[in-house]
PDB file of C-alpha atoms in Angstrom:
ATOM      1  CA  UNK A  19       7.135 118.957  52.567  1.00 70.00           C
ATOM      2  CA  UNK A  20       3.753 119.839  51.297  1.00 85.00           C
ATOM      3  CA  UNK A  21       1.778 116.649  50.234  1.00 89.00           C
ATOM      4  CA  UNK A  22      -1.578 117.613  49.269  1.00 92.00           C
ATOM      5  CA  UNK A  23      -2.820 121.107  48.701  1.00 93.00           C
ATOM      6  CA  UNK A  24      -6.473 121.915  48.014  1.00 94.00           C
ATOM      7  CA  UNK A  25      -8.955 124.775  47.164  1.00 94.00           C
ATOM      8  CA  UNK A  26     -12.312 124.377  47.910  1.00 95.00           C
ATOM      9  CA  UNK A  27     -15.200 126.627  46.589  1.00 94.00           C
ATOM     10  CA  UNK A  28     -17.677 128.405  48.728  1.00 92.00           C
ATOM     11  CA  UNK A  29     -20.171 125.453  48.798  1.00 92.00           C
ATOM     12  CA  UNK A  30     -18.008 123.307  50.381  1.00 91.00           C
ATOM     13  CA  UNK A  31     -16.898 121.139  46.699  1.00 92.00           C
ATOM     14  CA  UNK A  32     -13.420 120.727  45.375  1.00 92.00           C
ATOM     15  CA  UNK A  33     -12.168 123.291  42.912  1.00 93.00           C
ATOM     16  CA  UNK A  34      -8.532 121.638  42.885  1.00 92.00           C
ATOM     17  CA  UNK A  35      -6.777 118.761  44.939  1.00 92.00           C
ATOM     18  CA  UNK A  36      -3.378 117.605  44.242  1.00 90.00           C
ATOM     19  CA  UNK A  37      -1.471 115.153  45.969  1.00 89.00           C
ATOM     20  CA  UNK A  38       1.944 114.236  45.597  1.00 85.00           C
ATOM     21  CA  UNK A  39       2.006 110.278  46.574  1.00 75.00           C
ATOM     22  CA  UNK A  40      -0.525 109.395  44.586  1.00 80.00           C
ATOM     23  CA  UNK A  41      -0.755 105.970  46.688  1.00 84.00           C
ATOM     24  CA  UNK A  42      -2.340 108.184  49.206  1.00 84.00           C
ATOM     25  CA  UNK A  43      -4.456 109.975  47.214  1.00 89.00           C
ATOM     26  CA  UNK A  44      -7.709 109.121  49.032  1.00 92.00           C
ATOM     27  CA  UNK A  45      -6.256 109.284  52.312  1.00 92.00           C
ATOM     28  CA  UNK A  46      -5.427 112.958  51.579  1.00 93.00           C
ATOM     29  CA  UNK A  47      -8.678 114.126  49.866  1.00 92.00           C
ATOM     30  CA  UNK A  48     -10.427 112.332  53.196  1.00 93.00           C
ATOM     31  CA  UNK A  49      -8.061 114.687  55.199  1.00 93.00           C
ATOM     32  CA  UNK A  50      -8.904 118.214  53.519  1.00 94.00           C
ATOM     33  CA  UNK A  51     -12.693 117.098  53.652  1.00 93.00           C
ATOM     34  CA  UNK A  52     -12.882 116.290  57.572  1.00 93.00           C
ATOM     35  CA  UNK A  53     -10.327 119.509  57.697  1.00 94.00           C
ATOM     36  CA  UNK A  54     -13.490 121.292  56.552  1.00 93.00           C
ATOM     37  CA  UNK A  55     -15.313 121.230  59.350  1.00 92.00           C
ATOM     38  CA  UNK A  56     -12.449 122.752  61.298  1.00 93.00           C
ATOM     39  CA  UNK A  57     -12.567 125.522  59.168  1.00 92.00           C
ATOM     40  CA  UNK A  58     -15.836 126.024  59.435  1.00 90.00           C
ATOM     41  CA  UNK A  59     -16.089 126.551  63.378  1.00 90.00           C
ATOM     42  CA  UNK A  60     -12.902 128.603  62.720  1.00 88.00           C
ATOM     43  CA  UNK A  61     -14.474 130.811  60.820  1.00 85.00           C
ATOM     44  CA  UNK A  62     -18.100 131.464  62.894  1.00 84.00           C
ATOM     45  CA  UNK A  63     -15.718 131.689  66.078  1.00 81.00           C
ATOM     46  CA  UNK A  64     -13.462 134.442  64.231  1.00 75.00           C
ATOM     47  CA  UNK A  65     -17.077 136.250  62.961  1.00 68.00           C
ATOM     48  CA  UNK A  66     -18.198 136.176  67.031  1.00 60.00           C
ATOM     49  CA  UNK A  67     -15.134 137.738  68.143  1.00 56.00           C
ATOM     50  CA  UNK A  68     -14.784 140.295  65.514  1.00 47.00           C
ATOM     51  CA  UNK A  69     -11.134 139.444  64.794  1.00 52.00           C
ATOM     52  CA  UNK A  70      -9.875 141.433  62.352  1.00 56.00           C
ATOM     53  CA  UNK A  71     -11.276 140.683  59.098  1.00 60.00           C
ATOM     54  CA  UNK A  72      -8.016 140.786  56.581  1.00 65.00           C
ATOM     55  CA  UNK A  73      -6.608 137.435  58.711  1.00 73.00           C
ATOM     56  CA  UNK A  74      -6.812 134.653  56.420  1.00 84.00           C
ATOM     57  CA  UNK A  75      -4.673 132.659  57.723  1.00 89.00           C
ATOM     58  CA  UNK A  76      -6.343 129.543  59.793  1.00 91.00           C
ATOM     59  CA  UNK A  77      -3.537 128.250  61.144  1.00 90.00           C
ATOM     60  CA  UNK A  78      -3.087 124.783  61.963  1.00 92.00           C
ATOM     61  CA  UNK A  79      -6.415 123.144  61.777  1.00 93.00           C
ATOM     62  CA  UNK A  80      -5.362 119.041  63.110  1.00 92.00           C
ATOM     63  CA  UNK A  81      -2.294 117.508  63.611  1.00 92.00           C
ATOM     64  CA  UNK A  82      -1.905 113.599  62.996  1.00 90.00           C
ATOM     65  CA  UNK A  83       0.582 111.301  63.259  1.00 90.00           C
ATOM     66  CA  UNK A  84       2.489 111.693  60.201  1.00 90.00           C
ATOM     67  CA  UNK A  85       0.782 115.240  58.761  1.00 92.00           C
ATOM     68  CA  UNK A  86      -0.333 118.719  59.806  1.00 93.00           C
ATOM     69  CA  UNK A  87      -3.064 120.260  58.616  1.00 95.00           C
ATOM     70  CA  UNK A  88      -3.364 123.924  57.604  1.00 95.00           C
ATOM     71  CA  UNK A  89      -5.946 126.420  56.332  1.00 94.00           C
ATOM     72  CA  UNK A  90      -6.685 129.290  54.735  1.00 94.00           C
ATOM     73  CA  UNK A  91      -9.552 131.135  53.873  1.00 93.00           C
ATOM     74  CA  UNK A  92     -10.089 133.914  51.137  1.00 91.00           C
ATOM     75  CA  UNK A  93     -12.672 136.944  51.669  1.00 88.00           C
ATOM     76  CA  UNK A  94     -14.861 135.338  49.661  1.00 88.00           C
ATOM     77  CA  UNK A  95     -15.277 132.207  51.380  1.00 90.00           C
ATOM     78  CA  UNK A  96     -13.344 130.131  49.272  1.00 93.00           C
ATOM     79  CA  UNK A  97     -10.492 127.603  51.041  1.00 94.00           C
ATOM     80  CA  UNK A  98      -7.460 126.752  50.690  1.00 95.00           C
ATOM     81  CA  UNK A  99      -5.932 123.441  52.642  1.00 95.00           C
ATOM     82  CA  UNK A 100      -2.478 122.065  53.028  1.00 94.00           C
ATOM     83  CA  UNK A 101      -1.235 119.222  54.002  1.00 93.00           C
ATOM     84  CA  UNK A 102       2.305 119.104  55.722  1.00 92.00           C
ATOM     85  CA  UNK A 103       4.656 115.944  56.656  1.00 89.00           C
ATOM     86  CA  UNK A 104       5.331 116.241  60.375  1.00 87.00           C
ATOM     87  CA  UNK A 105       8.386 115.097  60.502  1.00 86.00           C
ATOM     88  CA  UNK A 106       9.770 118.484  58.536  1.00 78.00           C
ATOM     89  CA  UNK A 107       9.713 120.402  61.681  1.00 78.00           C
ATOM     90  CA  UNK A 108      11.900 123.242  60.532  1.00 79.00           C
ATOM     91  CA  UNK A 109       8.718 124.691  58.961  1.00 82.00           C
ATOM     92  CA  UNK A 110       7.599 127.718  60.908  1.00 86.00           C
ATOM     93  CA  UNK A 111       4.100 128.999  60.416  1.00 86.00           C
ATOM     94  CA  UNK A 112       5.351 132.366  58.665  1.00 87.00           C
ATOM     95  CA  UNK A 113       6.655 130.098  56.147  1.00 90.00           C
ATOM     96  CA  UNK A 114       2.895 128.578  55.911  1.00 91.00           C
ATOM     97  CA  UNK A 115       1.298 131.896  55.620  1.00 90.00           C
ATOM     98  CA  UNK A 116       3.904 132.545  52.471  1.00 90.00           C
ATOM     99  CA  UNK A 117       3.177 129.691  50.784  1.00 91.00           C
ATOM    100  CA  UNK A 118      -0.478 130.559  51.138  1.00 92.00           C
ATOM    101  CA  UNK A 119       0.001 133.803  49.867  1.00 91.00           C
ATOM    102  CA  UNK A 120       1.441 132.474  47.044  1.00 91.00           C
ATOM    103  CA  UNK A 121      -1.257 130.075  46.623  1.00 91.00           C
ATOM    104  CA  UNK A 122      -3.818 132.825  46.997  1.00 92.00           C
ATOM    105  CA  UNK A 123      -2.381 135.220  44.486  1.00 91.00           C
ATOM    106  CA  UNK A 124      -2.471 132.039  41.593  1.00 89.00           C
ATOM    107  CA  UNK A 125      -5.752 131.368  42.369  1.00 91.00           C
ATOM    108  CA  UNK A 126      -6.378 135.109  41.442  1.00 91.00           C
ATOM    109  CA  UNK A 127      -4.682 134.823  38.457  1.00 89.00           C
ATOM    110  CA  UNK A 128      -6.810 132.162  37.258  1.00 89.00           C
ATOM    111  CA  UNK A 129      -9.605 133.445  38.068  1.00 90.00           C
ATOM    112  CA  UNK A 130      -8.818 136.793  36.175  1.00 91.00           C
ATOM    113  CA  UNK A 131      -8.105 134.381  32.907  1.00 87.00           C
ATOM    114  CA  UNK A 132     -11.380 135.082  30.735  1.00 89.00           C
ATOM    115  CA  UNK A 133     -11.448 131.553  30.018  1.00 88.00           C
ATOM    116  CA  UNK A 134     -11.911 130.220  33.373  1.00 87.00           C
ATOM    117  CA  UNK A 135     -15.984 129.712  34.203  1.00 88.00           C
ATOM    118  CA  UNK A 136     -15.926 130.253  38.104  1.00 87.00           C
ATOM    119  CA  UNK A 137     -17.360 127.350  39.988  1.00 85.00           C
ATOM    120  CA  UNK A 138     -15.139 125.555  37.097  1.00 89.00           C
ATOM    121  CA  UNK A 139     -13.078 122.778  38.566  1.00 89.00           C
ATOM    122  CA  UNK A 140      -9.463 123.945  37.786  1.00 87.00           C
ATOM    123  CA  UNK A 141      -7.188 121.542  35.971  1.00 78.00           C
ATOM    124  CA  UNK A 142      -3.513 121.301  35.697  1.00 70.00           C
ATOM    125  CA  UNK A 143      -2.023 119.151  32.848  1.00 57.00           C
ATOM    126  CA  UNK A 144      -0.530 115.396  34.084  1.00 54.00           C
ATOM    127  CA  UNK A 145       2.964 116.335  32.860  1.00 46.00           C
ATOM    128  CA  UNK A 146       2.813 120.433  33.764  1.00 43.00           C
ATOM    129  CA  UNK A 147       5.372 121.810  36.583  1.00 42.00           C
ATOM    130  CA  UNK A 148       2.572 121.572  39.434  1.00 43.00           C
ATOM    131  CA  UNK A 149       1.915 117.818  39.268  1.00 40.00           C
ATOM    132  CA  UNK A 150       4.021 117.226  41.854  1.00 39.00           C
ATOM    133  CA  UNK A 151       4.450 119.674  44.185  1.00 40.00           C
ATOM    134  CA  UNK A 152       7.434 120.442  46.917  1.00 40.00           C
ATOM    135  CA  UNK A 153       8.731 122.816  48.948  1.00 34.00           C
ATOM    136  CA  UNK A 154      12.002 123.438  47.927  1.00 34.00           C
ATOM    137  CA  UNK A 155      15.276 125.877  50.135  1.00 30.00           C
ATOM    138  CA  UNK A 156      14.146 128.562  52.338  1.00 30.00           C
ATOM    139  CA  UNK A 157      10.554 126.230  52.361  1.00 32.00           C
ATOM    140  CA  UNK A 158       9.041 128.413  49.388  1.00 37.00           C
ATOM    141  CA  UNK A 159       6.530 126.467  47.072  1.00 41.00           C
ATOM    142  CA  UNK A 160       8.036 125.700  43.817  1.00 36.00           C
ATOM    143  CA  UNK A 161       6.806 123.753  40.573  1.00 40.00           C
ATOM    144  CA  UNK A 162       9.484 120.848  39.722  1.00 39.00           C
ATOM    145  CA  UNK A 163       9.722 122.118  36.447  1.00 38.00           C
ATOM    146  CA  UNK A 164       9.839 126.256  35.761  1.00 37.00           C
ATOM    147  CA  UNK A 165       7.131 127.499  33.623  1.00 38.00           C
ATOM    148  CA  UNK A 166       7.405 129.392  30.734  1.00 36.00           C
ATOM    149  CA  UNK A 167       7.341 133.355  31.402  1.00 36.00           C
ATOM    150  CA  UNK A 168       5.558 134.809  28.115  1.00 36.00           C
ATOM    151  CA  UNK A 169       4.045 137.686  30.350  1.00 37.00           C
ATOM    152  CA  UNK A 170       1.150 139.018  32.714  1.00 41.00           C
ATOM    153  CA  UNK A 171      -1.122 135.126  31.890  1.00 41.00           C
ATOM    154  CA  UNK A 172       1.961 133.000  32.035  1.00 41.00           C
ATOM    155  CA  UNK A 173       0.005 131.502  34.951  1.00 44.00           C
ATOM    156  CA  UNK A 174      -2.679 129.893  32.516  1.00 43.00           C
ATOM    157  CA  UNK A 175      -2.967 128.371  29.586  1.00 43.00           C
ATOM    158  CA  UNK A 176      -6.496 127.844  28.043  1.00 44.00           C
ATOM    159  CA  UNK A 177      -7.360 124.465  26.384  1.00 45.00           C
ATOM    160  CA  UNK A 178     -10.582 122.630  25.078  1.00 47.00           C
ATOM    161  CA  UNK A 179     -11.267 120.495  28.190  1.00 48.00           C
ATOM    162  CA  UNK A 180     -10.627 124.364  30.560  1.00 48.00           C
ATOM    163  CA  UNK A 181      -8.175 126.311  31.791  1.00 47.00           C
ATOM    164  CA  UNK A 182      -4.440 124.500  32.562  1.00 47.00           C
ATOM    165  CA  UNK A 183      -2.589 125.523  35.948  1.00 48.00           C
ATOM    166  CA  UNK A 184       1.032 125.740  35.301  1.00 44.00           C
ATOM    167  CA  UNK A 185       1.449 128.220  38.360  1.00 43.00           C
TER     168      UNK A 185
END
């Protein structure tokens, strides 16, 4: 079960954390910041070896006792973390790389919304389908609620305080 997924902007600053215990909360958002500087060496080991250039996918970045830690990094520099329970250990890293995928293609949608200011911290309302996340059969990431399909920007809704995420 995913427990906390974030995406972090070029500069190293939270775009969007969510965490599902929310007892945890700061346990979590310590866990995707020291995941950072995984990433980082990651990334200027994969630019020395001249890995191909179209894998995203980090892989796990630091297991702990009770979570794993995964990442994910966009061509533009921009990250995406997840944090996993251990103790689900039917989760198979293909299964990781979908759910980034996913992940990666709503970020795109919201930041095709003409709303959205990038370098915006994106917001999803308290009650909306992705305030709790979980991964539901066949381990795909699914809102608890479905949104409502009107069409191409289903993904976002625009409101006075920014753009909503209801992915």
């Amino acid at each position: 079960m995913a427990v906390c997924i974030a995406v972090i902007a070029k500069e190293n600053y939270p775009l969007y954390i969510r965490s599902t215990p929310t007892e945890n909360e700061l346990k979590f958002h310590y866990m995707v910041h020291t995941s950072l500087d995984v990433v980082d060496e990651k990334i200027s080991a994969m630019g020395k070896a001249l890995v191909d250039q179209r894998e995203l996918y980090l892989g796990l970045l630091y297991p702990t006792e009770d979570y794993k830690v995964y990442g994910y990094v966009t061509n533009s520099k921009v990250k995406f973390v997840m944090v996993v329970d251990s103790s689900n250990t039917a989760l198979r890293d293909n299964e990781i790389r979908s759910m980034f995928r996913k992940l990666h293609n709503s970020y795109t949608d919201v930041m095709c919304n003409p709303f959205y200011n990038p370098g915006d911290r994106i917001q999803s309302s308290p009650g909306g389908p992705y305030s709790r996340v979980r991964i539901q059969s066949r381990w795909a990431l699914l809102p608890v609620s479905d949104p409502v399909q009107v069409g191409p920007t289903s993904c976002v809704r625009s409101s006075p305080a920014g753009p909503l995420i209801t992915w």
